[in-house]
Amino acid sequence: MTQIEKALELIQTFASGDTDKAYELLAEGYIQHNLAYGTGRDAFIGSVKYLAGAPVKTTVKNIRAFEDHDKVFLHTVYNFAGAGEQVAFDIFRFDENGKIIEHWDNLAAKADVNPSGHSQIDNVAPVLDLDKTEANRQLVKDFLYDVMQGNNPQKTPDYFDGDTYIQHNSGIADGVSGLGAALEEMAKANIEMIYTTIHQVLAQGNYVLAVSEGTFGGKPTSYYDLWRVENGKIAEHWDVMETIADRSQWQNDNGKF
């Protein structure tokens, strides 16, 4: 079984309630970075048991799945025990025995389509350009440094093919112009979107996921951004932003990142 298949089987245990399957897939020392849950394999299995006993069945619909060395990253829609649909990015790290040893994620409520009619999950397409994985990873790293972290904003046009940019953020329209307009509106409302630290940049072919830390409107925020790269330019973007819970609310001490 591939790493992607194992990761997909694990998230399906939330819907199936199969604790034996979860036990088989997880390493004993499983490290949890979702701050709402305890760490360790037993805590994960406890969550599966809890959901299995809930009056409303949990649903899990994977949209995209990618692999980067010992990590798998997934784009999925969950509805935990009828609490409402959430769009999530999950990252799973595998140990040398092929067991899932570590997990990071970001979740946000599923929203209506954005001003350009795109949802947070649509436009599913195959992974291409496997030979360009490292070049595309570097492109996104440079983009994060120059544009998202604001070090060289004048270089912004270099990363796009004119105004061609498909946007899946629920509040922003297509195009570099759409992004600019949204940032302008935020500035008028005194809302700053700041990227301070880039923690992970994962890639497979023409898809690159960046995990970043910063603030949004002054609140500590975790940013998960997925970009599709086409001919050396950033062509499409999906994201999940999550406010980082106050330290007093953490259920584990592993930190968000």
PDB file of C-alpha atoms in Angstrom:
ATOM      1  CA  MET A   1       0.000   0.000   0.000  1.00  0.00           C
ATOM      2  CA  THR A   2       1.346   3.437  -0.921  1.00  0.00           C
ATOM      3  CA  GLN A   3       1.752   6.280   1.570  1.00  0.00           C
ATOM      4  CA  ILE A   4      -1.150   8.135  -0.080  1.00  0.00           C
ATOM      5  CA  GLU A   5      -3.385   5.067   0.247  1.00  0.00           C
ATOM      6  CA  LYS A   6      -2.472   4.738   3.926  1.00  0.00           C
ATOM      7  CA  ALA A   7      -3.206   8.414   4.630  1.00  0.00           C
ATOM      8  CA  LEU A   8      -6.573   8.149   2.846  1.00  0.00           C
ATOM      9  CA  GLU A   9      -7.410   4.984   4.795  1.00  0.00           C
ATOM     10  CA  LEU A  10      -6.585   6.755   8.059  1.00  0.00           C
ATOM     11  CA  ILE A  11      -8.880   9.742   7.469  1.00  0.00           C
ATOM     12  CA  GLN A  12     -11.672   7.357   6.414  1.00  0.00           C
ATOM     13  CA  THR A  13     -11.572   5.789   9.896  1.00  0.00           C
ATOM     14  CA  PHE A  14     -13.348   8.956  11.113  1.00  0.00           C
ATOM     15  CA  ALA A  15     -16.312   7.864   8.993  1.00  0.00           C
ATOM     16  CA  SER A  16     -15.995   4.085   9.404  1.00  0.00           C
ATOM     17  CA  GLY A  17     -15.138   3.982  13.113  1.00  0.00           C
ATOM     18  CA  ASP A  18     -12.540   1.286  12.329  1.00  0.00           C
ATOM     19  CA  THR A  19     -10.235   1.588  15.364  1.00  0.00           C
ATOM     20  CA  ASP A  20      -8.264  -1.536  14.366  1.00  0.00           C
ATOM     21  CA  LYS A  21      -7.371   0.069  11.026  1.00  0.00           C
ATOM     22  CA  ALA A  22      -6.297   3.305  12.759  1.00  0.00           C
ATOM     23  CA  TYR A  23      -4.159   1.312  15.206  1.00  0.00           C
ATOM     24  CA  GLU A  24      -2.501  -0.559  12.333  1.00  0.00           C
ATOM     25  CA  LEU A  25      -1.670   2.639  10.387  1.00  0.00           C
ATOM     26  CA  LEU A  26      -0.374   4.794  13.256  1.00  0.00           C
ATOM     27  CA  ALA A  27       3.008   4.668  14.952  1.00  0.00           C
ATOM     28  CA  GLU A  28       2.921   4.319  18.728  1.00  0.00           C
ATOM     29  CA  GLY A  29       4.612   7.699  19.177  1.00  0.00           C
ATOM     30  CA  TYR A  30       2.179   9.558  16.898  1.00  0.00           C
ATOM     31  CA  ILE A  31       2.702  13.344  17.214  1.00  0.00           C
ATOM     32  CA  GLN A  32      -0.405  15.512  16.877  1.00  0.00           C
ATOM     33  CA  HIS A  33      -0.225  19.214  15.915  1.00  0.00           C
ATOM     34  CA  ASN A  34      -3.977  19.832  15.789  1.00  0.00           C
ATOM     35  CA  LEU A  35      -4.183  21.713  19.063  1.00  0.00           C
ATOM     36  CA  ALA A  36      -7.774  20.628  19.752  1.00  0.00           C
ATOM     37  CA  TYR A  37      -6.715  16.993  20.262  1.00  0.00           C
ATOM     38  CA  GLY A  38      -4.399  15.071  22.547  1.00  0.00           C
ATOM     39  CA  THR A  39      -1.185  13.634  21.125  1.00  0.00           C
ATOM     40  CA  GLY A  40      -0.344   9.933  20.683  1.00  0.00           C
ATOM     41  CA  ARG A  41      -1.955   6.967  18.928  1.00  0.00           C
ATOM     42  CA  ASP A  42      -4.402   6.301  21.772  1.00  0.00           C
ATOM     43  CA  ALA A  43      -5.781   9.851  21.579  1.00  0.00           C
ATOM     44  CA  PHE A  44      -6.424   9.460  17.834  1.00  0.00           C
ATOM     45  CA  ILE A  45      -8.161   6.122  18.380  1.00  0.00           C
ATOM     46  CA  GLY A  46     -10.229   7.755  21.124  1.00  0.00           C
ATOM     47  CA  SER A  47     -11.435  10.340  18.589  1.00  0.00           C
ATOM     48  CA  VAL A  48     -12.394   7.593  16.128  1.00  0.00           C
ATOM     49  CA  LYS A  49     -14.365   5.819  18.875  1.00  0.00           C
ATOM     50  CA  TYR A  50     -16.090   9.053  19.903  1.00  0.00           C
ATOM     51  CA  LEU A  51     -17.168   9.825  16.325  1.00  0.00           C
ATOM     52  CA  ALA A  52     -18.350   6.238  15.784  1.00  0.00           C
ATOM     53  CA  GLY A  53     -20.709   6.664  18.743  1.00  0.00           C
ATOM     54  CA  ALA A  54     -22.049  10.075  17.702  1.00  0.00           C
ATOM     55  CA  PRO A  55     -25.724  10.275  16.645  1.00  0.00           C
ATOM     56  CA  VAL A  56     -24.826  11.815  13.251  1.00  0.00           C
ATOM     57  CA  LYS A  57     -22.382   9.937  11.016  1.00  0.00           C
ATOM     58  CA  THR A  58     -19.133  11.674  10.093  1.00  0.00           C
ATOM     59  CA  THR A  59     -18.458  12.131   6.370  1.00  0.00           C
ATOM     60  CA  VAL A  60     -15.036  12.368   4.713  1.00  0.00           C
ATOM     61  CA  LYS A  61     -14.550  13.372   1.063  1.00  0.00           C
ATOM     62  CA  ASN A  62     -10.990  13.637  -0.199  1.00  0.00           C
ATOM     63  CA  ILE A  63     -10.491  16.085  -3.070  1.00  0.00           C
ATOM     64  CA  ARG A  64      -6.740  15.922  -3.763  1.00  0.00           C
ATOM     65  CA  ALA A  65      -3.820  13.834  -2.521  1.00  0.00           C
ATOM     66  CA  PHE A  66      -0.095  14.438  -3.007  1.00  0.00           C
ATOM     67  CA  GLU A  67       3.169  12.874  -1.873  1.00  0.00           C
ATOM     68  CA  ASP A  68       6.532  14.494  -1.092  1.00  0.00           C
ATOM     69  CA  HIS A  69       9.163  12.044   0.180  1.00  0.00           C
ATOM     70  CA  ASP A  70       8.040  10.933   3.682  1.00  0.00           C
ATOM     71  CA  LYS A  71       4.999  13.237   3.721  1.00  0.00           C
ATOM     72  CA  VAL A  72       1.523  13.068   2.214  1.00  0.00           C
ATOM     73  CA  PHE A  73      -0.627  16.185   1.945  1.00  0.00           C
ATOM     74  CA  LEU A  74      -4.381  16.007   1.447  1.00  0.00           C
ATOM     75  CA  HIS A  75      -7.172  18.443   0.577  1.00  0.00           C
ATOM     76  CA  THR A  76     -10.405  17.115   2.105  1.00  0.00           C
ATOM     77  CA  VAL A  77     -13.942  18.068   3.123  1.00  0.00           C
ATOM     78  CA  TYR A  78     -15.010  16.770   6.535  1.00  0.00           C
ATOM     79  CA  ASN A  79     -18.289  16.900   8.392  1.00  0.00           C
ATOM     80  CA  PHE A  80     -17.537  15.683  11.910  1.00  0.00           C
ATOM     81  CA  ALA A  81     -20.654  14.256  13.574  1.00  0.00           C
ATOM     82  CA  GLY A  82     -22.913  16.685  11.720  1.00  0.00           C
ATOM     83  CA  ALA A  83     -21.129  19.805  12.978  1.00  0.00           C
ATOM     84  CA  GLY A  84     -21.001  21.278   9.461  1.00  0.00           C
ATOM     85  CA  GLU A  85     -18.728  20.906   6.438  1.00  0.00           C
ATOM     86  CA  GLN A  86     -15.106  21.980   6.880  1.00  0.00           C
ATOM     87  CA  VAL A  87     -12.411  22.250   4.250  1.00  0.00           C
ATOM     88  CA  ALA A  88      -9.057  20.938   5.458  1.00  0.00           C
ATOM     89  CA  PHE A  89      -5.462  20.462   4.495  1.00  0.00           C
ATOM     90  CA  ASP A  90      -3.805  17.548   6.311  1.00  0.00           C
ATOM     91  CA  ILE A  91      -0.123  16.641   6.303  1.00  0.00           C
ATOM     92  CA  PHE A  92       1.006  13.205   7.451  1.00  0.00           C
ATOM     93  CA  ARG A  93       4.645  12.201   7.998  1.00  0.00           C
ATOM     94  CA  PHE A  94       5.648   8.542   7.781  1.00  0.00           C
ATOM     95  CA  ASP A  95       8.393   6.832   9.749  1.00  0.00           C
ATOM     96  CA  GLU A  96      10.947   4.322   8.414  1.00  0.00           C
ATOM     97  CA  ASN A  97       8.495   1.466   9.075  1.00  0.00           C
ATOM     98  CA  GLY A  98       5.784   2.995   6.900  1.00  0.00           C
ATOM     99  CA  LYS A  99       3.666   4.045   9.889  1.00  0.00           C
ATOM    100  CA  ILE A 100       2.100   7.499  10.251  1.00  0.00           C
ATOM    101  CA  ILE A 101       4.131   9.268  12.938  1.00  0.00           C
ATOM    102  CA  GLU A 102       3.132  12.958  12.723  1.00  0.00           C
ATOM    103  CA  HIS A 103       0.207  15.137  11.617  1.00  0.00           C
ATOM    104  CA  TRP A 104      -0.419  18.820  10.933  1.00  0.00           C
ATOM    105  CA  ASP A 105      -3.610  20.436   9.610  1.00  0.00           C
ATOM    106  CA  ASN A 106      -5.679  23.540   9.010  1.00  0.00           C
ATOM    107  CA  LEU A 107      -9.491  23.569   8.906  1.00  0.00           C
ATOM    108  CA  ALA A 108     -12.082  26.204   8.021  1.00  0.00           C
ATOM    109  CA  ALA A 109     -15.845  26.220   7.515  1.00  0.00           C
ATOM    110  CA  LYS A 110     -16.933  25.516   3.941  1.00  0.00           C
ATOM    111  CA  ALA A 111     -18.050  28.801   2.407  1.00  0.00           C
ATOM    112  CA  ASP A 112     -20.105  29.939  -0.577  1.00  0.00           C
ATOM    113  CA  VAL A 113     -18.418  30.490  -3.934  1.00  0.00           C
ATOM    114  CA  ASN A 114     -16.170  33.525  -4.294  1.00  0.00           C
ATOM    115  CA  PRO A 115     -16.788  36.609  -6.502  1.00  0.00           C
ATOM    116  CA  SER A 116     -15.490  34.665  -9.530  1.00  0.00           C
ATOM    117  CA  GLY A 117     -17.753  31.686  -8.878  1.00  0.00           C
ATOM    118  CA  HIS A 118     -15.045  29.318  -7.610  1.00  0.00           C
ATOM    119  CA  SER A 119     -15.370  27.171  -4.503  1.00  0.00           C
ATOM    120  CA  GLN A 120     -12.621  26.334  -2.001  1.00  0.00           C
ATOM    121  CA  ILE A 121     -12.146  22.902  -3.595  1.00  0.00           C
ATOM    122  CA  ASP A 122     -13.084  22.893  -7.306  1.00  0.00           C
ATOM    123  CA  ASN A 123     -10.940  22.506 -10.458  1.00  0.00           C
ATOM    124  CA  VAL A 124      -9.543  19.050  -9.683  1.00  0.00           C
ATOM    125  CA  ALA A 125      -6.842  18.159 -12.210  1.00  0.00           C
ATOM    126  CA  PRO A 126      -4.055  15.572 -12.448  1.00  0.00           C
ATOM    127  CA  VAL A 127      -0.543  16.106 -11.134  1.00  0.00           C
ATOM    128  CA  LEU A 128       1.778  17.045 -14.014  1.00  0.00           C
ATOM    129  CA  ASP A 129       5.438  18.027 -14.469  1.00  0.00           C
ATOM    130  CA  LEU A 130       6.945  15.612 -11.937  1.00  0.00           C
ATOM    131  CA  ASP A 131      10.363  16.520 -13.370  1.00  0.00           C
ATOM    132  CA  LYS A 132       9.780  20.140 -12.320  1.00  0.00           C
ATOM    133  CA  THR A 133       8.894  19.446  -8.658  1.00  0.00           C
ATOM    134  CA  GLU A 134      12.020  21.090  -7.220  1.00  0.00           C
ATOM    135  CA  ALA A 135      11.901  24.071  -9.586  1.00  0.00           C
ATOM    136  CA  ASN A 136       8.260  24.665  -8.663  1.00  0.00           C
ATOM    137  CA  ARG A 137       9.024  24.331  -4.948  1.00  0.00           C
ATOM    138  CA  GLN A 138      11.766  26.961  -5.318  1.00  0.00           C
ATOM    139  CA  LEU A 139       9.454  29.253  -7.299  1.00  0.00           C
ATOM    140  CA  VAL A 140       6.923  29.214  -4.453  1.00  0.00           C
ATOM    141  CA  LYS A 141       9.638  29.720  -1.820  1.00  0.00           C
ATOM    142  CA  ASP A 142      10.818  32.794  -3.751  1.00  0.00           C
ATOM    143  CA  PHE A 143       7.228  34.018  -4.155  1.00  0.00           C
ATOM    144  CA  LEU A 144       6.612  33.672  -0.417  1.00  0.00           C
ATOM    145  CA  TYR A 145       9.776  35.637   0.358  1.00  0.00           C
ATOM    146  CA  ASP A 146       9.308  38.369  -2.240  1.00  0.00           C
ATOM    147  CA  VAL A 147       5.541  38.846  -2.241  1.00  0.00           C
ATOM    148  CA  MET A 148       3.805  37.234   0.748  1.00  0.00           C
ATOM    149  CA  GLN A 149       6.481  38.344   3.224  1.00  0.00           C
ATOM    150  CA  GLY A 150       6.750  41.691   1.476  1.00  0.00           C
ATOM    151  CA  ASN A 151      10.506  41.710   0.900  1.00  0.00           C
ATOM    152  CA  ASN A 152      10.342  42.572  -2.822  1.00  0.00           C
ATOM    153  CA  PRO A 153       6.730  43.447  -3.668  1.00  0.00           C
ATOM    154  CA  GLN A 154       7.801  45.050  -6.938  1.00  0.00           C
ATOM    155  CA  LYS A 155       8.553  41.536  -8.229  1.00  0.00           C
ATOM    156  CA  THR A 156       4.896  40.461  -7.937  1.00  0.00           C
ATOM    157  CA  PRO A 157       4.161  40.611 -11.712  1.00  0.00           C
ATOM    158  CA  ASP A 158       7.142  38.304 -12.411  1.00  0.00           C
ATOM    159  CA  TYR A 159       5.327  35.370 -10.761  1.00  0.00           C
ATOM    160  CA  PHE A 160       2.179  35.527 -12.897  1.00  0.00           C
ATOM    161  CA  ASP A 161       1.187  35.238 -16.544  1.00  0.00           C
ATOM    162  CA  GLY A 162      -0.308  38.709 -16.846  1.00  0.00           C
ATOM    163  CA  ASP A 163      -3.589  38.808 -14.928  1.00  0.00           C
ATOM    164  CA  THR A 164      -4.229  35.068 -15.382  1.00  0.00           C
ATOM    165  CA  TYR A 165      -4.675  33.647 -11.874  1.00  0.00           C
ATOM    166  CA  ILE A 166      -7.511  31.381 -10.741  1.00  0.00           C
ATOM    167  CA  GLN A 167      -8.458  32.142  -7.154  1.00  0.00           C
ATOM    168  CA  HIS A 168     -10.318  29.814  -4.748  1.00  0.00           C
ATOM    169  CA  ASN A 169     -10.096  31.965  -1.609  1.00  0.00           C
ATOM    170  CA  SER A 170     -13.749  32.494  -0.711  1.00  0.00           C
ATOM    171  CA  GLY A 171     -13.453  36.289  -0.512  1.00  0.00           C
ATOM    172  CA  ILE A 172     -11.180  37.144  -3.453  1.00  0.00           C
ATOM    173  CA  ALA A 173     -11.814  37.371  -7.211  1.00  0.00           C
ATOM    174  CA  ASP A 174      -9.628  35.911  -9.971  1.00  0.00           C
ATOM    175  CA  GLY A 175      -6.517  37.608 -11.257  1.00  0.00           C
ATOM    176  CA  VAL A 176      -3.640  39.500  -9.710  1.00  0.00           C
ATOM    177  CA  SER A 177      -6.026  42.456  -9.966  1.00  0.00           C
ATOM    178  CA  GLY A 178      -8.553  40.595  -7.777  1.00  0.00           C
ATOM    179  CA  LEU A 179      -5.895  39.920  -5.175  1.00  0.00           C
ATOM    180  CA  GLY A 180      -4.774  43.553  -5.264  1.00  0.00           C
ATOM    181  CA  ALA A 181      -8.334  44.803  -4.854  1.00  0.00           C
ATOM    182  CA  ALA A 182      -8.908  42.519  -1.856  1.00  0.00           C
ATOM    183  CA  LEU A 183      -5.682  43.657  -0.193  1.00  0.00           C
ATOM    184  CA  GLU A 184      -6.670  47.286  -0.818  1.00  0.00           C
ATOM    185  CA  GLU A 185     -10.069  46.721   0.850  1.00  0.00           C
ATOM    186  CA  MET A 186      -8.360  45.054   3.828  1.00  0.00           C
ATOM    187  CA  ALA A 187      -5.931  47.968   4.148  1.00  0.00           C
ATOM    188  CA  LYS A 188      -8.885  50.406   4.241  1.00  0.00           C
ATOM    189  CA  ALA A 189     -10.350  48.348   7.083  1.00  0.00           C
ATOM    190  CA  ASN A 190      -6.972  48.311   8.872  1.00  0.00           C
ATOM    191  CA  ILE A 191      -6.678  44.532   8.462  1.00  0.00           C
ATOM    192  CA  GLU A 192      -3.139  43.370   7.826  1.00  0.00           C
ATOM    193  CA  MET A 193      -2.284  39.916   6.477  1.00  0.00           C
ATOM    194  CA  ILE A 194       1.269  39.208   7.626  1.00  0.00           C
ATOM    195  CA  TYR A 195       3.398  36.142   6.863  1.00  0.00           C
ATOM    196  CA  THR A 196       6.256  35.941   9.361  1.00  0.00           C
ATOM    197  CA  THR A 197       7.597  32.358   9.168  1.00  0.00           C
ATOM    198  CA  ILE A 198       7.436  29.705   6.437  1.00  0.00           C
ATOM    199  CA  HIS A 199       7.439  26.301   8.156  1.00  0.00           C
ATOM    200  CA  GLN A 200       7.000  23.793   5.309  1.00  0.00           C
ATOM    201  CA  VAL A 201       6.945  23.934   1.509  1.00  0.00           C
ATOM    202  CA  LEU A 202       5.777  20.583   0.126  1.00  0.00           C
ATOM    203  CA  ALA A 203       5.598  19.798  -3.572  1.00  0.00           C
ATOM    204  CA  GLN A 204       4.669  17.187  -6.121  1.00  0.00           C
ATOM    205  CA  GLY A 205       4.937  18.159  -9.773  1.00  0.00           C
ATOM    206  CA  ASN A 206       2.919  21.282 -10.511  1.00  0.00           C
ATOM    207  CA  TYR A 207       1.335  21.532  -7.025  1.00  0.00           C
ATOM    208  CA  VAL A 208       3.030  23.197  -4.047  1.00  0.00           C
ATOM    209  CA  LEU A 209       1.647  23.517  -0.496  1.00  0.00           C
ATOM    210  CA  ALA A 210       3.131  26.100   1.860  1.00  0.00           C
ATOM    211  CA  VAL A 211       2.544  26.112   5.621  1.00  0.00           C
ATOM    212  CA  SER A 212       3.148  29.558   7.075  1.00  0.00           C
ATOM    213  CA  GLU A 213       2.720  31.395  10.341  1.00  0.00           C
ATOM    214  CA  GLY A 214       1.745  35.007  10.793  1.00  0.00           C
ATOM    215  CA  THR A 215      -1.105  37.262  11.796  1.00  0.00           C
ATOM    216  CA  PHE A 216      -4.396  38.260  10.205  1.00  0.00           C
ATOM    217  CA  GLY A 217      -6.031  41.333  11.647  1.00  0.00           C
ATOM    218  CA  GLY A 218      -3.601  41.063  14.549  1.00  0.00           C
ATOM    219  CA  LYS A 219      -4.582  37.476  15.454  1.00  0.00           C
ATOM    220  CA  PRO A 220      -1.996  34.652  15.358  1.00  0.00           C
ATOM    221  CA  THR A 221      -2.798  32.749  12.173  1.00  0.00           C
ATOM    222  CA  SER A 222      -1.778  29.557  10.396  1.00  0.00           C
ATOM    223  CA  TYR A 223      -1.811  29.821   6.587  1.00  0.00           C
ATOM    224  CA  TYR A 224      -1.999  26.755   4.337  1.00  0.00           C
ATOM    225  CA  ASP A 225      -1.691  27.802   0.673  1.00  0.00           C
ATOM    226  CA  LEU A 226      -1.799  25.390  -2.267  1.00  0.00           C
ATOM    227  CA  TRP A 227      -0.596  26.715  -5.599  1.00  0.00           C
ATOM    228  CA  ARG A 228      -0.704  25.147  -9.061  1.00  0.00           C
ATOM    229  CA  VAL A 229       2.242  26.168 -11.211  1.00  0.00           C
ATOM    230  CA  GLU A 230       2.058  26.285 -15.006  1.00  0.00           C
ATOM    231  CA  ASN A 231       5.029  27.063 -17.260  1.00  0.00           C
ATOM    232  CA  GLY A 232       7.015  28.564 -14.397  1.00  0.00           C
ATOM    233  CA  LYS A 233       4.214  30.912 -13.298  1.00  0.00           C
ATOM    234  CA  ILE A 234       1.702  30.712 -10.456  1.00  0.00           C
ATOM    235  CA  ALA A 235      -1.624  29.856 -12.085  1.00  0.00           C
ATOM    236  CA  GLU A 236      -4.096  28.828  -9.356  1.00  0.00           C
ATOM    237  CA  HIS A 237      -4.530  29.077  -5.585  1.00  0.00           C
ATOM    238  CA  TRP A 238      -6.510  27.321  -2.842  1.00  0.00           C
ATOM    239  CA  ASP A 239      -6.101  28.060   0.854  1.00  0.00           C
ATOM    240  CA  VAL A 240      -7.257  27.417   4.402  1.00  0.00           C
ATOM    241  CA  MET A 241      -6.570  30.019   7.089  1.00  0.00           C
ATOM    242  CA  GLU A 242      -7.004  29.195  10.758  1.00  0.00           C
ATOM    243  CA  THR A 243      -6.678  31.391  13.841  1.00  0.00           C
ATOM    244  CA  ILE A 244      -4.261  29.703  16.247  1.00  0.00           C
ATOM    245  CA  ALA A 245      -5.954  28.879  19.542  1.00  0.00           C
ATOM    246  CA  ASP A 246      -4.762  30.591  22.702  1.00  0.00           C
ATOM    247  CA  ARG A 247      -2.126  28.558  24.556  1.00  0.00           C
ATOM    248  CA  SER A 248      -4.557  27.987  27.438  1.00  0.00           C
ATOM    249  CA  GLN A 249      -6.842  25.987  25.118  1.00  0.00           C
ATOM    250  CA  TRP A 250      -4.217  23.610  23.686  1.00  0.00           C
ATOM    251  CA  GLN A 251      -4.851  19.900  24.228  1.00  0.00           C
ATOM    252  CA  ASN A 252      -1.221  19.024  23.427  1.00  0.00           C
ATOM    253  CA  ASP A 253       2.157  20.726  23.781  1.00  0.00           C
ATOM    254  CA  ASN A 254       3.474  20.041  20.278  1.00  0.00           C
ATOM    255  CA  GLY A 255       2.592  23.460  18.865  1.00  0.00           C
ATOM    256  CA  LYS A 256       0.726  24.208  15.645  1.00  0.00           C
ATOM    257  CA  PHE A 257       3.806  23.836  13.453  1.00  0.00           C
TER     258      PHE A 257
END
